[in-house]
Short mmCIF file of C-alpha atoms in Angstrom, two decimals:
data_model
loop_
_atom_site.label_atom_id
_atom_site.label_comp_id
_atom_site.label_asym_id
_atom_site.label_seq_id
_atom_site.Cartn_x
_atom_site.Cartn_y
_atom_site.Cartn_z
CA MET A 1 -20.91 131.56 6.90
CA PHE A 2 -22.49 133.61 4.54
CA ASP A 3 -19.47 135.45 3.14
CA ALA A 4 -17.54 132.00 2.54
CA VAL A 5 -20.00 131.07 -0.15
CA VAL A 6 -19.46 132.60 -3.60
CA SER A 7 -23.09 133.61 -4.80
CA PRO A 8 -23.98 133.21 -8.28
CA ASP A 9 -23.97 137.14 -8.25
CA VAL A 10 -20.58 137.45 -7.29
CA ALA A 11 -19.44 134.87 -9.97
CA GLU A 12 -21.56 136.77 -12.55
CA ASP A 13 -19.83 140.15 -11.45
CA GLU A 14 -16.55 138.66 -11.86
CA ALA A 15 -17.21 137.08 -15.25
CA ALA A 16 -18.55 140.75 -16.23
CA LEU A 17 -15.43 142.45 -15.10
CA ALA A 18 -13.27 139.97 -16.90
CA THR A 19 -14.86 140.88 -20.36
CA PRO A 20 -12.72 142.62 -22.97
CA PHE A 21 -15.18 145.62 -22.77
CA VAL A 22 -15.34 146.37 -19.26
CA LYS A 23 -11.39 146.08 -19.21
CA CYS A 24 -11.26 148.67 -21.86
CA LEU A 25 -13.72 150.83 -19.79
CA VAL A 26 -11.59 150.18 -16.60
CA ARG A 27 -8.35 151.17 -18.38
CA LEU A 28 -9.90 154.15 -19.80
CA ILE A 29 -10.95 155.46 -16.26
CA ARG A 30 -7.58 154.50 -14.44
CA ALA A 31 -6.02 156.58 -17.47
CA GLN A 32 -7.81 159.64 -16.10
CA ASP A 33 -6.36 159.09 -12.57
CA SER A 34 -3.44 161.85 -12.83
CA PHE A 35 -2.90 161.78 -9.07
CA GLY A 36 -3.16 158.34 -8.38
CA SER A 37 -6.08 158.56 -5.74
CA TRP A 38 -7.89 155.72 -7.26
CA GLU A 39 -4.88 153.41 -7.28
CA GLY A 40 -6.12 151.58 -4.14
CA LYS A 41 -9.38 150.96 -5.59
CA SER A 42 -10.63 147.53 -7.32
CA ASP A 43 -12.12 147.56 -10.55
CA ALA A 44 -15.52 147.10 -9.14
CA GLU A 45 -15.21 149.79 -6.76
CA LEU A 46 -14.18 152.02 -9.82
CA LEU A 47 -17.11 151.06 -11.92
CA GLY A 48 -19.54 151.32 -8.89
CA ASP A 49 -21.25 154.39 -10.04
CA PHE A 50 -22.35 152.92 -13.13
CA ILE A 51 -24.68 150.35 -11.32
CA ILE A 52 -28.04 151.78 -10.63
CA THR A 53 -30.69 149.56 -9.13
CA LYS A 54 -34.15 149.72 -10.34
CA GLU A 55 -35.28 151.70 -7.19
CA GLN A 56 -32.47 154.19 -7.28
CA ARG A 57 -33.21 154.78 -11.12
CA ARG A 58 -36.91 155.64 -10.34
CA ALA A 59 -35.83 158.13 -7.58
CA ILE A 60 -33.56 160.26 -9.95
CA PRO A 61 -35.52 163.31 -11.18
CA ILE A 62 -35.35 163.56 -15.08
CA ILE A 63 -35.90 167.36 -14.80
CA GLY A 64 -33.05 170.01 -15.19
CA ASP A 65 -29.55 169.41 -16.67
CA PRO A 66 -28.03 166.01 -16.26
CA ASP A 67 -25.42 165.68 -13.58
CA PRO A 68 -21.81 166.39 -15.05
CA ASP A 69 -20.87 163.07 -13.38
CA VAL A 70 -23.56 161.18 -15.32
CA LEU A 71 -22.40 162.94 -18.66
CA TRP A 72 -18.88 161.97 -17.80
CA ARG A 73 -19.84 158.15 -17.45
CA LEU A 74 -21.74 158.38 -20.66
CA ASP A 75 -18.90 159.56 -22.37
CA MET A 76 -16.60 156.96 -20.75
CA PHE A 77 -18.91 154.39 -21.85
CA TYR A 78 -19.24 155.35 -25.50
CA THR A 79 -15.44 155.80 -25.61
CA ALA A 80 -14.72 152.42 -24.27
CA VAL A 81 -17.01 151.04 -26.80
CA GLY A 82 -14.74 152.91 -29.24
CA LEU A 83 -11.76 151.46 -27.78
CA ALA A 84 -13.31 147.77 -27.84
CA ILE A 85 -14.00 148.40 -31.59
CA GLU A 86 -10.36 149.41 -32.09
CA GLU A 87 -8.98 146.43 -30.21
CA ARG A 88 -11.11 144.17 -32.30
CA SER A 89 -10.88 145.73 -35.86
CA GLY A 90 -7.73 147.69 -35.88
CA LEU A 91 -9.69 150.85 -36.84
CA MET A 92 -10.13 153.95 -34.51
CA ALA A 93 -13.84 154.71 -33.77
CA SER A 94 -14.27 158.26 -32.35
CA PRO A 95 -17.51 159.10 -30.59
CA MET A 96 -19.33 162.41 -30.87
CA THR A 97 -22.07 163.29 -28.45
CA GLU A 98 -24.93 165.76 -28.89
CA MET A 99 -27.16 166.43 -26.14
CA SER A 100 -29.85 168.89 -24.99
CA HIS A 101 -30.39 170.22 -21.58
CA GLU A 102 -33.17 167.97 -21.05
CA GLY A 103 -31.20 164.75 -21.30
CA PHE A 104 -32.09 163.76 -24.89
CA GLY A 105 -29.50 163.41 -27.44
CA ARG A 106 -27.53 161.17 -29.98
CA VAL A 107 -24.21 159.51 -29.97
CA VAL A 108 -22.34 158.64 -33.14
CA LEU A 109 -19.17 156.66 -33.70
CA THR A 110 -17.34 157.06 -36.91
CA SER A 111 -14.64 155.01 -38.66
CA GLY A 112 -13.21 156.72 -41.96
CA ARG A 113 -16.77 157.46 -43.73
CA LEU A 114 -18.69 154.87 -42.02
CA VAL A 115 -21.20 155.62 -39.14
CA VAL A 116 -20.31 152.39 -37.07
CA LEU A 117 -22.88 153.28 -34.26
CA SER A 118 -25.46 155.71 -34.06
CA LYS A 119 -27.89 155.60 -31.15
CA THR A 120 -30.57 158.02 -29.68
CA LEU A 121 -30.02 158.88 -25.93
CA ARG A 122 -32.98 159.28 -23.63
CA ASP A 123 -33.26 159.89 -19.93
CA VAL A 124 -29.44 160.36 -19.79
CA HIS A 125 -30.05 161.51 -16.05
CA ARG A 126 -30.51 157.90 -15.29
CA PHE A 127 -28.03 156.40 -17.25
CA GLY A 128 -26.63 153.27 -15.65
CA PHE A 129 -26.92 149.64 -15.49
CA GLU A 130 -28.69 147.21 -13.18
CA THR A 131 -25.60 144.76 -12.70
CA PHE A 132 -22.01 144.63 -13.89
CA TRP A 133 -23.26 141.74 -16.20
CA LYS A 134 -25.68 144.02 -17.89
CA LEU A 135 -23.08 146.83 -18.29
CA ALA A 136 -20.62 144.30 -19.88
CA ALA A 137 -23.38 142.95 -21.96
CA ALA A 138 -24.57 146.41 -23.42
CA GLY A 139 -20.97 147.49 -24.21
CA THR A 140 -20.08 144.08 -25.84
CA LYS A 141 -23.25 144.23 -27.92
CA LEU A 142 -22.80 147.78 -29.10
CA ALA A 143 -19.03 146.91 -30.09
CA GLY A 144 -20.22 143.63 -31.90
CA ASP A 145 -22.97 145.64 -33.89
CA ALA A 146 -20.35 148.24 -34.92
CA ILE A 147 -17.76 145.27 -36.00
CA ALA A 148 -20.53 143.87 -38.15
CA ALA A 149 -21.13 147.19 -39.65
CA ILE A 150 -17.18 147.39 -40.61
CA GLU A 151 -17.27 143.91 -41.90
CA ALA A 152 -20.23 144.91 -44.04
CA TYR A 153 -18.69 148.13 -45.52
CA PRO A 154 -14.76 147.50 -45.03
CA GLU A 155 -13.71 149.96 -47.86
CA VAL A 156 -15.92 152.77 -46.49
CA ALA A 157 -14.76 152.21 -42.92
CA ARG A 158 -11.32 152.94 -44.33
CA ALA A 159 -12.05 155.69 -46.66
CA MET B 1 -23.95 208.87 -60.56
CA PHE B 2 -22.10 206.49 -58.39
CA ASP B 3 -25.41 204.60 -57.19
CA ALA B 4 -26.72 204.33 -60.66
CA VAL B 5 -23.83 202.06 -61.98
CA VAL B 6 -24.09 198.48 -61.04
CA SER B 7 -20.70 197.87 -59.85
CA PRO B 8 -19.20 194.12 -60.52
CA ASP B 9 -19.39 193.61 -56.71
CA VAL B 10 -23.19 193.98 -56.71
CA ALA B 11 -23.58 191.82 -59.63
CA GLU B 12 -21.54 189.11 -57.96
CA ASP B 13 -23.56 189.64 -54.80
CA GLU B 14 -26.87 188.95 -56.51
CA ALA B 15 -25.35 185.84 -58.37
CA ALA B 16 -24.29 184.58 -54.99
CA LEU B 17 -27.74 185.22 -53.47
CA ALA B 18 -29.25 183.51 -56.35
CA THR B 19 -27.26 180.02 -55.86
CA PRO B 20 -29.35 177.07 -54.64
CA PHE B 21 -27.12 176.79 -51.38
CA VAL B 22 -27.80 180.54 -50.34
CA LYS B 23 -31.57 180.01 -51.30
CA CYS B 24 -31.52 176.90 -48.80
CA LEU B 25 -29.79 179.15 -45.94
CA VAL B 26 -32.35 182.12 -46.35
CA ARG B 27 -35.35 179.79 -46.38
CA LEU B 28 -33.76 178.12 -43.14
CA ILE B 29 -33.36 181.27 -41.45
CA ARG B 30 -36.79 182.76 -42.42
CA ALA B 31 -38.24 179.62 -41.09
CA GLN B 32 -37.30 180.63 -37.72
CA ASP B 33 -38.82 183.97 -37.91
CA SER B 34 -41.95 183.09 -35.84
CA PHE B 35 -43.06 186.53 -35.12
CA GLY B 36 -42.52 188.00 -38.70
CA SER B 37 -39.98 190.61 -37.43
CA TRP B 38 -37.62 190.00 -40.41
CA GLU B 39 -40.41 189.97 -43.20
CA GLY B 40 -39.49 193.50 -44.33
CA LYS B 41 -35.78 192.60 -44.72
CA SER B 42 -34.08 191.55 -47.82
CA ASP B 43 -32.15 188.31 -48.23
CA ALA B 44 -28.78 190.22 -48.21
CA GLU B 45 -29.74 192.10 -44.96
CA LEU B 46 -30.81 188.83 -43.51
CA LEU B 47 -27.34 187.34 -44.26
CA GLY B 48 -25.60 190.45 -43.47
CA ASP B 49 -23.99 189.10 -40.34
CA PHE B 50 -22.41 186.20 -42.18
CA ILE B 51 -20.11 188.56 -43.72
CA ILE B 52 -16.88 189.71 -42.04
CA THR B 53 -14.10 191.60 -43.54
CA LYS B 54 -10.53 190.85 -42.93
CA GLU B 55 -10.22 193.80 -40.70
CA GLN B 56 -13.44 192.77 -38.87
CA ARG B 57 -12.03 189.18 -38.48
CA ARG B 58 -8.81 190.36 -37.21
CA ALA B 59 -10.61 192.40 -34.40
CA ILE B 60 -12.41 189.52 -32.89
CA PRO B 61 -10.74 188.05 -29.96
CA ILE B 62 -10.56 184.33 -30.11
CA ILE B 63 -10.37 183.94 -26.25
CA GLY B 64 -13.39 182.85 -24.01
CA ASP B 65 -16.66 181.27 -25.26
CA PRO B 66 -17.68 181.96 -28.86
CA ASP B 67 -20.69 184.27 -29.14
CA PRO B 68 -24.01 182.46 -29.10
CA ASP B 69 -24.94 184.32 -32.26
CA VAL B 70 -21.79 183.03 -34.01
CA LEU B 71 -22.72 179.43 -33.09
CA TRP B 72 -26.32 179.98 -34.28
CA ARG B 73 -24.90 180.91 -37.63
CA LEU B 74 -22.63 178.26 -37.76
CA ASP B 75 -25.39 175.83 -37.09
CA MET B 76 -27.45 177.41 -39.77
CA PHE B 77 -24.58 177.29 -42.12
CA TYR B 78 -24.22 173.42 -41.76
CA THR B 79 -27.90 172.73 -41.62
CA ALA B 80 -28.21 174.90 -45.07
CA VAL B 81 -25.56 172.51 -46.39
CA GLY B 82 -27.53 169.40 -45.28
CA LEU B 83 -30.70 170.93 -46.89
CA ALA B 84 -28.80 171.52 -50.02
CA ILE B 85 -27.68 167.92 -50.06
CA GLU B 86 -31.40 166.66 -49.68
CA GLU B 87 -32.49 168.94 -52.40
CA ARG B 88 -30.10 167.42 -54.67
CA SER B 89 -29.91 163.74 -53.59
CA GLY B 90 -33.34 163.15 -51.89
CA LEU B 91 -31.26 162.15 -48.89
CA MET B 92 -31.45 163.64 -45.60
CA ALA B 93 -28.14 164.87 -44.20
CA SER B 94 -28.26 165.67 -40.37
CA PRO B 95 -25.58 167.79 -38.83
CA MET B 96 -24.06 166.95 -35.63
CA THR B 97 -21.63 169.42 -33.97
CA GLU B 98 -19.04 169.03 -31.25
CA MET B 99 -17.43 172.27 -29.85
CA SER B 100 -15.08 172.96 -26.95
CA HIS B 101 -15.27 176.25 -25.12
CA GLU B 102 -12.13 177.54 -27.06
CA GLY B 103 -14.07 177.62 -30.21
CA PHE B 104 -12.48 174.40 -31.64
CA GLY B 105 -14.67 171.39 -32.80
CA ARG B 106 -16.11 169.35 -35.23
CA VAL B 107 -19.07 169.09 -37.50
CA VAL B 108 -20.31 165.93 -39.19
CA LEU B 109 -23.08 165.30 -41.53
CA THR B 110 -24.32 161.63 -41.91
CA SER B 111 -26.81 160.25 -44.44
CA GLY B 112 -27.77 156.63 -43.41
CA ARG B 113 -24.56 155.05 -42.42
CA LEU B 114 -22.34 157.35 -44.49
CA VAL B 115 -20.35 160.31 -43.07
CA VAL B 116 -21.09 162.51 -46.06
CA LEU B 117 -19.29 165.58 -44.50
CA SER B 118 -16.62 165.70 -41.55
CA LYS B 119 -14.93 168.99 -40.99
CA THR B 120 -12.55 170.26 -38.03
CA LEU B 121 -13.73 173.78 -36.84
CA ARG B 122 -11.11 176.30 -35.70
CA ASP B 123 -11.51 179.72 -34.89
CA VAL B 124 -15.18 179.36 -34.59
CA HIS B 125 -15.25 182.92 -32.92
CA ARG B 126 -14.53 184.54 -36.20
CA PHE B 127 -16.71 182.26 -38.35
CA GLY B 128 -17.86 184.33 -41.40
CA PHE B 129 -17.08 185.06 -44.92
CA GLU B 130 -15.68 188.10 -46.66
CA THR B 131 -18.26 188.32 -49.37
CA PHE B 132 -21.62 186.62 -50.32
CA TRP B 133 -19.82 184.98 -53.25
CA LYS B 134 -17.43 183.16 -50.82
CA LEU B 135 -20.21 182.15 -48.38
CA ALA B 136 -22.08 180.80 -51.59
CA ALA B 137 -18.98 178.98 -52.79
CA ALA B 138 -18.10 177.49 -49.34
CA GLY B 139 -21.41 176.21 -48.93
CA THR B 140 -21.84 174.98 -52.57
CA LYS B 141 -18.55 173.14 -52.52
CA LEU B 142 -19.41 171.21 -49.17
CA ALA B 143 -22.78 170.02 -50.60
CA GLY B 144 -20.99 168.86 -53.89
CA ASP B 145 -18.34 167.07 -52.04
CA ALA B 146 -21.00 165.45 -49.88
CA ILE B 147 -23.06 164.49 -52.95
CA ALA B 148 -19.74 163.01 -54.51
CA ALA B 149 -19.41 160.91 -51.40
CA ILE B 150 -23.10 159.81 -51.68
CA GLU B 151 -22.55 158.92 -55.33
CA ALA B 152 -19.46 157.00 -54.19
CA TYR B 153 -21.10 154.75 -51.83
CA PRO B 154 -24.71 154.85 -52.58
CA GLU B 155 -25.75 151.87 -50.67
CA VAL B 156 -24.10 153.05 -47.47
CA ALA B 157 -25.94 156.36 -47.67
CA ARG B 158 -29.05 154.48 -47.82
CA ALA B 159 -28.17 151.89 -45.28
#
């Protein structure tokens, strides 16, 4: 029947959930589950709110303060990028976020004296990814770019 | 009489107000005076709230959110450090501040890919300096340290 066939989408989701970046993100979120209320949830369920379809995206108004839950997810995402950087380079990369009430802002990750990642944030209200695969790809790319910066200036990252 | 003698303190204040850092700070504050309401004020009056004596300091409670005016002065101070860095190095140094509600936080100034200044903030509620001279010395030192970092890693600061 319909359910018995593993669709390419499902296989893609599984591959996405197995990437080192998404594993960092899941670990980070589970670490905040002090009361064990998410123990029964699968990784896909835990990350469900990171996924926003194009239609959902369009429906989110970008006026007023961004939702605190969105800000929390944004913070988790960039902290997970930092964690992925640490896993691969051994250097701690700490994130700093500055945000206006209108959902514009900037996130910076630093290691030692090196800015390993600097990104302008826009439409934070609508922060999310279309698929798990896009979530995994975005985080993996950011971590990869940061690693490249560390490799270009190793002594600054250790300063 | 008492007033006719220029006390060493007054001479010190004048020297402090003439330093490039304090001039940056004054310029920055005057730039925010859109309605010209501070035009009649001297530089010393304009910077008056940056000065907190030891007794005043002790009297400020460090519970609750820091006063918005204190946060504004903190922001002006570090933006002026950035401006002083730019004057001396030609490189723009943009500040980013992250603060908890308890008055602990971190300020980072970056130029290109270089962290030119990273400072932990404590007791933000009590941000201030005992004398104009101490204000001038603190800002000048921070700008000097940042310039030294830029000179140590010039290619990173321009990356």
